[in-house]
Coordinates of C-alpha atoms in Angstrom, one line a residue:
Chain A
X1 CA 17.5 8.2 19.6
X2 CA 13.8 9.0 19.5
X3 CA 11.8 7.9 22.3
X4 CA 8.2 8.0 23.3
X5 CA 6.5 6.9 26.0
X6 CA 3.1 6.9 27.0
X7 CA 1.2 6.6 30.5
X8 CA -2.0 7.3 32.4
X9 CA -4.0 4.7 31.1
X10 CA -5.7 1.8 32.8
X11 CA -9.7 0.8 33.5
X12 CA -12.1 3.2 34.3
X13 CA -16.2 2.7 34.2
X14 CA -18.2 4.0 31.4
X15 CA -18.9 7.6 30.9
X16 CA -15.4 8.3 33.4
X17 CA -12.0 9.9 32.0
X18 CA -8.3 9.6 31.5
X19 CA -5.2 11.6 30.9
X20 CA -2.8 10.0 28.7
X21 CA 0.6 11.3 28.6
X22 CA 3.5 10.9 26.2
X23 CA 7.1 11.8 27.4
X24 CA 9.4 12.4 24.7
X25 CA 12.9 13.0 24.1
X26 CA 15.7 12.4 21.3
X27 CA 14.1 15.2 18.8
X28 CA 13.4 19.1 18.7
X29 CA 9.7 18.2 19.6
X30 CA 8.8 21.7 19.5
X31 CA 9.4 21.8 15.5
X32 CA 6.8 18.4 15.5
X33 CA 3.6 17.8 14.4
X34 CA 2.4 15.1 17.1
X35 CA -0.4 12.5 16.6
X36 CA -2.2 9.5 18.5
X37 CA -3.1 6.5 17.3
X38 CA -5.2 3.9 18.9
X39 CA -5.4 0.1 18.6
X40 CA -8.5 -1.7 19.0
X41 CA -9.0 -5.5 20.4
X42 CA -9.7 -6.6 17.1
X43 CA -5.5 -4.9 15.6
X44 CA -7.3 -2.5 13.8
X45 CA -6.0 0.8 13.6
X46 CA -7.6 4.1 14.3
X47 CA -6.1 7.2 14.2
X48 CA -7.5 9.9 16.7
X49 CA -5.8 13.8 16.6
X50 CA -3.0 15.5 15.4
X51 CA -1.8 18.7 16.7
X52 CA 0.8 21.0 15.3
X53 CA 4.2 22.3 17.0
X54 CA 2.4 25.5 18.4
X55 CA -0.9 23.8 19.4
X56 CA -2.5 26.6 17.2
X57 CA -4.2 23.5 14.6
X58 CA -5.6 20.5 15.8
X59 CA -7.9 18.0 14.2
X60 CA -10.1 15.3 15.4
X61 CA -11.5 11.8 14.2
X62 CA -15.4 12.4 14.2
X63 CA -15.4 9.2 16.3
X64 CA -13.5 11.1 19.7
X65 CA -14.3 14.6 18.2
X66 CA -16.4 16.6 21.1
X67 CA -15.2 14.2 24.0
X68 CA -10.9 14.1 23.4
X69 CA -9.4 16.9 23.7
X70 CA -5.1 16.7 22.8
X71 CA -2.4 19.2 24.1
X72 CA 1.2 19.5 24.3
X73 CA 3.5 21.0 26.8
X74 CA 6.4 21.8 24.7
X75 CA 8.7 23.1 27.7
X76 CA 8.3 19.9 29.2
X77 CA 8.6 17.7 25.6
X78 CA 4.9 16.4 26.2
X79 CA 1.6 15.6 24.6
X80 CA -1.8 14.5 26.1
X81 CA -4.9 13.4 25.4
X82 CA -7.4 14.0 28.1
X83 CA -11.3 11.5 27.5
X84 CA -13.6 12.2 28.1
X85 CA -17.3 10.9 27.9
X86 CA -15.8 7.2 27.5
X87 CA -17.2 4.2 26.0
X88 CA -16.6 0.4 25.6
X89 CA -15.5 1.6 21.9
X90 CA -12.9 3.2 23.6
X91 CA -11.0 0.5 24.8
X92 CA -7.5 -0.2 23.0
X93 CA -3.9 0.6 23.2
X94 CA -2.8 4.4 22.8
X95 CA 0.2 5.2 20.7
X96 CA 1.8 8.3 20.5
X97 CA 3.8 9.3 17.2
X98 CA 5.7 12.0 15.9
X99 CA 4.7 13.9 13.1
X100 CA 1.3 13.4 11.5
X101 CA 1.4 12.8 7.7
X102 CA 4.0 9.7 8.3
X103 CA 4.0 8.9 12.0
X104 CA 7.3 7.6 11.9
X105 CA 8.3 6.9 15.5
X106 CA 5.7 5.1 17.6
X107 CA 5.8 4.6 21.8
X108 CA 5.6 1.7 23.0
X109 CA 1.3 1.9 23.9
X110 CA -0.7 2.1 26.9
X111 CA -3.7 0.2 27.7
X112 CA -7.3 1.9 28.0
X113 CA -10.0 -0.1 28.7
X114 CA -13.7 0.8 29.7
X115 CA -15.6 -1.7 31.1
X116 CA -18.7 -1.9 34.1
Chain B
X1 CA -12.0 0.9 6.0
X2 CA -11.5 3.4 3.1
X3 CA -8.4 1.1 2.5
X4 CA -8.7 -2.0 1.8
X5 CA -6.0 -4.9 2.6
X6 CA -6.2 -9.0 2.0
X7 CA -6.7 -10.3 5.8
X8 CA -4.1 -13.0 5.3
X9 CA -1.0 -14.1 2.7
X10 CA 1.3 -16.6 3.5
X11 CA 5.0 -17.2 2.0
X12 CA 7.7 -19.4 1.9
X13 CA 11.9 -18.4 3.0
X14 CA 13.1 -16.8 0.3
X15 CA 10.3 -16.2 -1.6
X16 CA 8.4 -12.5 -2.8
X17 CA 5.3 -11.6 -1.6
X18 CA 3.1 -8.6 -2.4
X19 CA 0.4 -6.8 -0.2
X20 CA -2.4 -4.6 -1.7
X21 CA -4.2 -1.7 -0.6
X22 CA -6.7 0.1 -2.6
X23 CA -8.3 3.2 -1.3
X24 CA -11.7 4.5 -2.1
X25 CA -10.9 8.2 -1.8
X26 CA -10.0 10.7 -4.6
X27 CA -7.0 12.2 -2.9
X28 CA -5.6 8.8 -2.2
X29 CA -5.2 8.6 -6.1
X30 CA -3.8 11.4 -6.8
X31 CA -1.3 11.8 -3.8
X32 CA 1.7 10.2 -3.2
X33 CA 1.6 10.1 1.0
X34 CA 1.1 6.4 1.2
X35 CA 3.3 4.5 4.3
X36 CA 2.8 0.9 5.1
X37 CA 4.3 -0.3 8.7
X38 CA 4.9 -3.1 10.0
X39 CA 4.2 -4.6 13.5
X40 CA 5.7 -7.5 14.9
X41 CA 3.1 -10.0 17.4
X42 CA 3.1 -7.9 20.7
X43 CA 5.5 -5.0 19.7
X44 CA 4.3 -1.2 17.9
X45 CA 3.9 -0.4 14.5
X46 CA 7.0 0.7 12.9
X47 CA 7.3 2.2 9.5
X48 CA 8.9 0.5 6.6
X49 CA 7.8 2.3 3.3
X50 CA 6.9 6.6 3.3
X51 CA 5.6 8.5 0.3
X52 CA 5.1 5.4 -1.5
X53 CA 8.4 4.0 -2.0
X54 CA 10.9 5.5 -0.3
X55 CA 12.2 3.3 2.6
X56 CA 13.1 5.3 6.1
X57 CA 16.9 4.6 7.2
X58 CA 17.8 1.1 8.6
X59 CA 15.0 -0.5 6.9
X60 CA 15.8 -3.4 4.3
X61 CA 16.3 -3.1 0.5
X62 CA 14.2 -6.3 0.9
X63 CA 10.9 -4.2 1.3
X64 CA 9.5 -1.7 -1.5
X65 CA 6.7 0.1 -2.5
X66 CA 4.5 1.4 -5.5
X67 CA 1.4 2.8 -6.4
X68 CA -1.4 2.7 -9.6
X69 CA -4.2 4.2 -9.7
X70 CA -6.6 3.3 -6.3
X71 CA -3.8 0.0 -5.4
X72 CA -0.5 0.7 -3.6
X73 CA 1.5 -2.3 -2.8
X74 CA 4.5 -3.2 -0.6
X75 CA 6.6 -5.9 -2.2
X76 CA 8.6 -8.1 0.3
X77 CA 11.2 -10.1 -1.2
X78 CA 13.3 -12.7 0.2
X79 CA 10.8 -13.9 2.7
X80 CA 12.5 -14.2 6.3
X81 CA 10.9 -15.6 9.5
X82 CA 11.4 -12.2 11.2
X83 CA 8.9 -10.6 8.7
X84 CA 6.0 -12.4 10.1
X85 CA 3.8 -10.1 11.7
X86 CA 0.8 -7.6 10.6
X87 CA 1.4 -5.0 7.6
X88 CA -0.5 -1.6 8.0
X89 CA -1.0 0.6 5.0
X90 CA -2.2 4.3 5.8
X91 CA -2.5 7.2 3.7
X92 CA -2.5 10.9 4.3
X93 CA -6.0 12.9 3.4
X94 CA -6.4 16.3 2.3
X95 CA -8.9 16.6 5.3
X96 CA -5.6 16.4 7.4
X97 CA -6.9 13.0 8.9
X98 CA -5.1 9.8 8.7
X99 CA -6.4 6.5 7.5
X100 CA -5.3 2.6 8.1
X101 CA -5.8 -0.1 6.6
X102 CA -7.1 -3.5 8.1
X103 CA -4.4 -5.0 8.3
X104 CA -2.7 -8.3 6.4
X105 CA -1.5 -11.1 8.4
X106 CA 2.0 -12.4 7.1
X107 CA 2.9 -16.1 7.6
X108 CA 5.9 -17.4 6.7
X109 CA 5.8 -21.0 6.3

């Protein structure tokens, strides 16, 4: 079955970075689109990039767009989401999710959070 | 949010709710790539409705979708326990961005 699962997150000071990873497995993930989604404190959803199976297109929400950068690995069935630059604003649980138009499989979420 | 959801609805076992979600974009009228998901206190999202209606594999016959105009709306019917939780609709854009919804909080009383 489809799995996803996320790490590298934790709490780091304002204006530091993170890696995120996502291990995947139970799909071709190198015919997959591949998003991430993130969660604020208040449950509301945001999504943040997509990228597509051969990392040649790759889109951004304007709110991460200059300071998150996503890749993917597909010899080693994994996608990343390096920050940059972060923020308070930043802080929520990451998902990862396969395929972008219908994210239909989600991991299970990692924590970020940005705090002094 | 360029979607808009009711914060709250509460139902009783057994009974039919319906959640609404009205975009405020052009291509969410005209396109069919509407998904709502579901996500259970403390778990992920998981998806329960795709391209409007159509329900992925596994999922009840208890949950469907449709869509007029600027509204979309996920219909569950015979209310169980297990469907309390937070109901996410999100829509597909022809900027290849993806939007959510706030959210509606289900109770089932």
């Amino acid at each position: 079955q489809v799995q996803l699962v996320e790490s590298g997150g934790g709490s780091v000071r304002p204006g530091g970075s993170l890696k995120l990873s996502c291990a995947a497995s139970g799909f071709p993930f190198n015919t997959y689109f591949m998003t991430w989604i993130r969660q604020t404190p208040g449950k509301r959803l945001e999504w943040i990039a997509n990228i597509n199976p051969s990392a040649s297109s790759i889109f951004y929400s304007e709110s991460v767009k200059g300071r998150f950068t996503i890749s993917r690995d597909n010899t080693k069935n994994s996608l990343f989401l390096q920050m940059n630059s972060l923020t308070a604003e930043d802080t929520a649980i990451y998902y990862c999710a396969r395929d972008s138009t219908v994210p239909q499989d989600w991991g299970q979420g990692i924590l970020v959070s940005v705090s002094s | 949010s360029a979607l808009t959801q009711p914060a709250s609805l509460s139902g009783s076992p057994g009974e039919s709710i319906t959640i609404s979600c009205t975009g405020a974009t052009h291509d969410f009228s005209i396109h069919n790539y509407v998904s709502w998901y579901f996500q259970p206190p403390a778990r992920a999202p998981q998806l329960v409705i795709y391209d409007v209606s159509f329900r992925p594999s596994g999922v009840s016959s208890r949950f469907s979708g449709s869509k007029s105009g600027v509204t979309a709306s996920l219909t569950i019917s015979g209310l169980r326990t297990e469907d309390e939780g937070t109901y996410f609709c999100s829509s597909y854009t022809d900027s290849d961005t993806l939007l959510f919804g706030g959210g509606t909080t289900l109770t089932v009383l």
